[in-house]
């Protein structure tokens, strides 16, 4: 079987999730890892019998690496991605692709120029529940879409923000409860409901003293298809609740919690609904980020997305979530921040 050789740049919290996921994909092989902190690279390399590097550019010289997972802090990716593209490596980047659309466009331009694939990790799209909702929308089972909502009522401790100097900064995190944590559900909402026409938002830092970015945000949305919606995001709500995405239409409603369907009802029933209802008893395939970023996160979402990315490389097709798809949620979050700053509605 043909295998895609992977390298990882950034071996902090999420780098090891990528390593475990690559290891669980039959057509992928972890070749090398890199981190500016030598012990982080050594530890992960040891675990997977991979080669450690402290200089990612040296790692990019390897011919047995075709794809690179970029797992460094969000605002450090543009230059690294440009160098990966120039070295001819396909790029699978963690979310958000970068901290502004301007910086994301640098990455898209470089990957277009050097003819490499660009993917953005949004593992929630790979949950079975998310796929079913998307399919039902494509089959017009909801009828006229009326409301689409995302609720991310999470908790992040003071220790979480203090655990690395880039967290909770505009420059390197790009924002707070929405740009870092809520972005998964915002991406799902856009994937389901389509583009937003107009947004009116408010944000603040309500509970984390000294934090630059928001730990509380609300936004009302008007989608291009005429439906309305709401986004509520926070990292200041103890103990943290499952992340919800709701889609409501004139002929049906569905609600996801952490990628798992908790409500699924349509005016016109189909045989598949019995199976879907039975599957609702199972627990989330993704785990939950409700109260801390990693302890309850499962690798399955990353595994599915990395498998899709490896197949895209081998088959010469686009990945399921490419760079332009990855850009959409950041664009909306930028507009939410702008609306909150100006205190008025913004056309997107
Ligand atoms: N998809 C998800 O569910 C999920 C979960 C957690 C984090 N993330 C994303 O992953 C990214 C990293 O988050 P984290 O929590 O792992 O951060 P982290 O601070 O724990 O790890 C980042 C690592 O990158 C290394 N690094 C920094 N600059 C580097 C460079 N130039 N070359 C090589 N290594 C470098 C750091 O030394 C550190 O080990 C963020 O963008 C975050 O949004 C995604």
mmCIF file of N, CA, C and O and ligand atoms in Angstrom, residues 9-15 34-37 40 54 56 71-74 76-77 80 94-96 121 123 164 166-167 173 180 184 293-294 297 302, ligand 1:
data_model
loop_
_atom_site.group_PDB
_atom_site.id
_atom_site.type_symbol
_atom_site.label_atom_id
_atom_site.label_comp_id
_atom_site.label_asym_id
_atom_site.label_seq_id
_atom_site.Cartn_x
_atom_site.Cartn_y
_atom_site.Cartn_z
ATOM 1 N N UNK A 9 5.186 19.862 12.628
ATOM 2 C CA UNK A 9 5.899 21.037 13.154
ATOM 3 C C UNK A 9 5.114 21.545 14.363
ATOM 4 O O UNK A 9 3.968 21.989 14.218
ATOM 5 N N UNK A 10 5.707 21.451 15.536
ATOM 6 C CA UNK A 10 5.036 21.849 16.781
ATOM 7 C C UNK A 10 4.587 20.618 17.552
ATOM 8 O O UNK A 10 3.649 19.924 17.145
ATOM 9 N N UNK A 11 5.278 20.325 18.635
ATOM 10 C CA UNK A 11 4.989 19.102 19.411
ATOM 11 C C UNK A 11 4.499 19.447 20.809
ATOM 12 O O UNK A 11 4.910 18.834 21.801
ATOM 13 N N UNK A 12 3.625 20.458 20.916
ATOM 14 C CA UNK A 12 3.094 20.842 22.229
ATOM 15 C C UNK A 12 1.893 19.991 22.591
ATOM 16 O O UNK A 12 1.979 18.767 22.681
ATOM 17 N N UNK A 13 0.740 20.632 22.785
ATOM 18 C CA UNK A 13 -0.473 19.887 23.161
ATOM 19 C C UNK A 13 -1.058 19.094 22.004
ATOM 20 O O UNK A 13 -1.350 17.910 22.134
ATOM 21 N N UNK A 14 -1.231 19.754 20.839
ATOM 22 C CA UNK A 14 -1.994 19.103 19.770
ATOM 23 C C UNK A 14 -1.098 18.275 18.841
ATOM 24 O O UNK A 14 -1.585 17.336 18.196
ATOM 25 N N UNK A 15 0.197 18.595 18.791
ATOM 26 C CA UNK A 15 1.125 17.809 17.958
ATOM 27 C C UNK A 15 1.006 16.306 18.238
ATOM 28 O O UNK A 15 0.869 15.498 17.300
ATOM 29 N N UNK A 34 9.207 18.131 14.519
ATOM 30 C CA UNK A 34 10.136 19.199 14.890
ATOM 31 C C UNK A 34 9.491 20.146 15.892
ATOM 32 O O UNK A 34 8.269 20.360 15.878
ATOM 33 N N UNK A 35 10.339 20.677 16.761
ATOM 34 C CA UNK A 35 9.889 21.689 17.727
ATOM 35 C C UNK A 35 11.113 22.494 18.132
ATOM 36 O O UNK A 35 12.213 21.947 18.249
ATOM 37 N N UNK A 36 10.914 23.786 18.315
ATOM 38 C CA UNK A 36 12.039 24.620 18.757
ATOM 39 C C UNK A 36 12.483 24.220 20.165
ATOM 40 O O UNK A 36 13.622 24.473 20.549
ATOM 41 N N UNK A 37 11.589 23.617 20.927
ATOM 42 C CA UNK A 37 11.965 23.092 22.247
ATOM 43 C C UNK A 37 12.376 21.628 22.042
ATOM 44 O O UNK A 37 11.536 20.756 21.744
ATOM 45 N N UNK A 40 10.547 18.579 23.587
ATOM 46 C CA UNK A 40 9.220 18.275 23.022
ATOM 47 C C UNK A 40 9.352 17.411 21.771
ATOM 48 O O UNK A 40 8.611 16.431 21.582
ATOM 49 N N UNK A 54 15.041 20.232 15.602
ATOM 50 C CA UNK A 54 14.713 21.498 16.264
ATOM 51 C C UNK A 54 14.535 22.600 15.212
ATOM 52 O O UNK A 54 13.962 23.645 15.505
ATOM 53 N N UNK A 56 12.739 23.188 11.735
ATOM 54 C CA UNK A 56 11.789 22.538 10.818
ATOM 55 C C UNK A 56 12.250 22.612 9.355
ATOM 56 O O UNK A 56 11.916 21.763 8.545
ATOM 57 N N UNK A 71 1.383 22.532 13.682
ATOM 58 C CA UNK A 71 0.739 22.547 15.008
ATOM 59 C C UNK A 71 1.385 23.557 15.945
ATOM 60 O O UNK A 71 1.401 23.362 17.159
ATOM 61 N N UNK A 72 1.937 24.621 15.392
ATOM 62 C CA UNK A 72 2.543 25.679 16.210
ATOM 63 C C UNK A 72 1.432 26.663 16.611
ATOM 64 O O UNK A 72 0.317 26.589 16.091
ATOM 65 N N UNK A 73 1.711 27.622 17.515
ATOM 66 C CA UNK A 73 0.696 28.636 17.841
ATOM 67 C C UNK A 73 0.133 29.295 16.579
ATOM 68 O O UNK A 73 0.859 29.524 15.597
ATOM 69 N N UNK A 74 -1.164 29.640 16.630
ATOM 70 C CA UNK A 74 -1.915 30.049 15.431
ATOM 71 C C UNK A 74 -1.247 31.157 14.617
ATOM 72 O O UNK A 74 -1.211 31.095 13.391
ATOM 73 N N UNK A 76 1.756 31.936 14.159
ATOM 74 C CA UNK A 76 3.122 31.682 13.657
ATOM 75 C C UNK A 76 3.098 30.875 12.369
ATOM 76 O O UNK A 76 4.138 30.448 11.867
ATOM 77 N N UNK A 77 1.900 30.637 11.825
ATOM 78 C CA UNK A 77 1.837 29.657 10.734
ATOM 79 C C UNK A 77 2.169 30.214 9.350
ATOM 80 O O UNK A 77 2.634 29.472 8.493
ATOM 81 N N UNK A 80 5.826 29.797 8.224
ATOM 82 C CA UNK A 80 6.169 28.366 8.195
ATOM 83 C C UNK A 80 5.476 27.696 7.001
ATOM 84 O O UNK A 80 6.079 26.921 6.256
ATOM 85 N N UNK A 94 -3.412 23.164 11.661
ATOM 86 C CA UNK A 94 -4.422 23.237 12.722
ATOM 87 C C UNK A 94 -5.299 24.481 12.514
ATOM 88 O O UNK A 94 -4.983 25.372 11.738
ATOM 89 N N UNK A 95 -6.437 24.506 13.167
ATOM 90 C CA UNK A 95 -7.331 25.657 13.134
ATOM 91 C C UNK A 95 -6.852 26.709 14.124
ATOM 92 O O UNK A 95 -6.194 26.322 15.087
ATOM 93 N N UNK A 96 -7.157 27.964 14.027
ATOM 94 C CA UNK A 96 -7.533 28.608 12.771
ATOM 95 C C UNK A 96 -6.321 28.585 11.832
ATOM 96 O O UNK A 96 -5.190 28.586 12.303
ATOM 97 N N UNK A 121 -7.556 21.784 9.707
ATOM 98 C CA UNK A 121 -8.207 20.857 10.647
ATOM 99 C C UNK A 121 -9.496 21.472 11.210
ATOM 100 O O UNK A 121 -9.475 22.543 11.820
ATOM 101 N N UNK A 123 -11.999 19.028 12.831
ATOM 102 C CA UNK A 123 -12.351 17.614 13.013
ATOM 103 C C UNK A 123 -13.840 17.397 13.263
ATOM 104 O O UNK A 123 -14.352 16.305 13.020
ATOM 105 N N UNK A 164 0.985 29.036 28.332
ATOM 106 C CA UNK A 164 1.906 29.392 27.243
ATOM 107 C C UNK A 164 1.676 30.863 26.936
ATOM 108 O O UNK A 164 0.527 31.326 26.931
ATOM 109 N N UNK A 166 1.620 32.655 24.362
ATOM 110 C CA UNK A 166 0.846 33.066 23.177
ATOM 111 C C UNK A 166 -0.658 33.002 23.416
ATOM 112 O O UNK A 166 -1.434 33.665 22.724
ATOM 113 N N UNK A 167 -1.095 32.220 24.419
ATOM 114 C CA UNK A 167 -2.543 32.021 24.616
ATOM 115 C C UNK A 167 -3.218 33.327 25.048
ATOM 116 O O UNK A 167 -2.687 34.060 25.877
ATOM 117 N N UNK A 173 -2.913 34.357 19.189
ATOM 118 C CA UNK A 173 -4.131 33.528 19.305
ATOM 119 C C UNK A 173 -5.218 34.107 18.382
ATOM 120 O O UNK A 173 -6.170 33.418 18.031
ATOM 121 N N UNK A 180 -10.291 30.951 19.122
ATOM 122 C CA UNK A 180 -9.602 29.716 19.491
ATOM 123 C C UNK A 180 -10.593 28.581 19.726
ATOM 124 O O UNK A 180 -10.493 27.532 19.093
ATOM 125 N N UNK A 184 -14.669 25.873 15.872
ATOM 126 C CA UNK A 184 -15.132 24.588 15.318
ATOM 127 C C UNK A 184 -16.632 24.640 15.019
ATOM 128 O O UNK A 184 -17.094 24.211 13.969
ATOM 129 N N UNK A 293 -8.687 21.733 27.191
ATOM 130 C CA UNK A 293 -8.531 21.506 25.754
ATOM 131 C C UNK A 293 -8.254 20.066 25.353
ATOM 132 O O UNK A 293 -8.586 19.668 24.247
ATOM 133 N N UNK A 294 -7.652 19.283 26.219
ATOM 134 C CA UNK A 294 -7.180 17.995 25.718
ATOM 135 C C UNK A 294 -7.668 16.753 26.434
ATOM 136 O O UNK A 294 -7.862 15.714 25.807
ATOM 137 N N UNK A 297 -10.411 15.064 24.743
ATOM 138 C CA UNK A 297 -10.418 15.075 23.273
ATOM 139 C C UNK A 297 -9.996 13.700 22.757
ATOM 140 O O UNK A 297 -8.963 13.174 23.149
ATOM 141 N N UNK A 302 -9.461 13.759 14.204
ATOM 142 C CA UNK A 302 -8.192 14.002 13.506
ATOM 143 C C UNK A 302 -7.837 12.800 12.621
ATOM 144 O O UNK A 302 -7.351 12.978 11.515
HETATM 145 N N1 LIG B 1 -8.226 20.932 16.623
HETATM 146 C C1 LIG B 1 -8.253 21.053 17.931
HETATM 147 O O1 LIG B 1 -9.163 20.568 18.597
HETATM 148 C C2 LIG B 1 -7.128 21.786 18.644
HETATM 149 C C3 LIG B 1 -6.894 21.555 19.998
HETATM 150 C C4 LIG B 1 -5.822 22.234 20.604
HETATM 151 C C5 LIG B 1 -5.058 23.146 19.882
HETATM 152 N N2 LIG B 1 -5.333 23.365 18.567
HETATM 153 C C6 LIG B 1 -4.546 24.359 17.788
HETATM 154 O O2 LIG B 1 -3.202 23.888 17.678
HETATM 155 C C7 LIG B 1 -2.287 24.965 17.734
HETATM 156 C C8 LIG B 1 -1.255 24.687 18.825
HETATM 157 O O3 LIG B 1 -1.887 24.636 20.073
HETATM 158 P P1 LIG B 1 -1.225 23.875 21.310
HETATM 159 O O4 LIG B 1 -2.229 23.935 22.409
HETATM 160 O O5 LIG B 1 -0.688 22.555 20.886
HETATM 161 O O6 LIG B 1 -0.017 24.878 21.630
HETATM 162 P P2 LIG B 1 1.281 24.560 22.494
HETATM 163 O O7 LIG B 1 1.808 25.859 22.952
HETATM 164 O O8 LIG B 1 0.973 23.502 23.507
HETATM 165 O O9 LIG B 1 2.267 23.908 21.418
HETATM 166 C C9 LIG B 1 2.866 24.636 20.375
HETATM 167 C C10 LIG B 1 4.247 24.031 20.112
HETATM 168 O O10 LIG B 1 4.831 24.655 18.965
HETATM 169 C C11 LIG B 1 6.207 24.826 19.210
HETATM 170 N N3 LIG B 1 6.757 25.831 18.301
HETATM 171 C C12 LIG B 1 6.623 27.178 18.342
HETATM 172 N N4 LIG B 1 7.281 27.737 17.296
HETATM 173 C C13 LIG B 1 7.817 26.731 16.566
HETATM 174 C C14 LIG B 1 8.602 26.664 15.389
HETATM 175 N N5 LIG B 1 8.955 27.754 14.718
HETATM 176 N N6 LIG B 1 8.986 25.436 14.929
HETATM 177 C C15 LIG B 1 8.644 24.313 15.595
HETATM 178 N N7 LIG B 1 7.899 24.319 16.743
HETATM 179 C C16 LIG B 1 7.490 25.504 17.214
HETATM 180 C C17 LIG B 1 6.263 25.202 20.685
HETATM 181 O O11 LIG B 1 7.558 25.015 21.241
HETATM 182 C C18 LIG B 1 5.219 24.252 21.283
HETATM 183 O O12 LIG B 1 5.806 23.008 21.665
HETATM 184 C C19 LIG B 1 -3.127 26.217 17.970
HETATM 185 O O13 LIG B 1 -3.270 26.902 16.757
HETATM 186 C C20 LIG B 1 -4.459 25.713 18.457
HETATM 187 O O14 LIG B 1 -5.522 26.553 18.036
HETATM 188 C C21 LIG B 1 -6.342 22.700 17.939
#
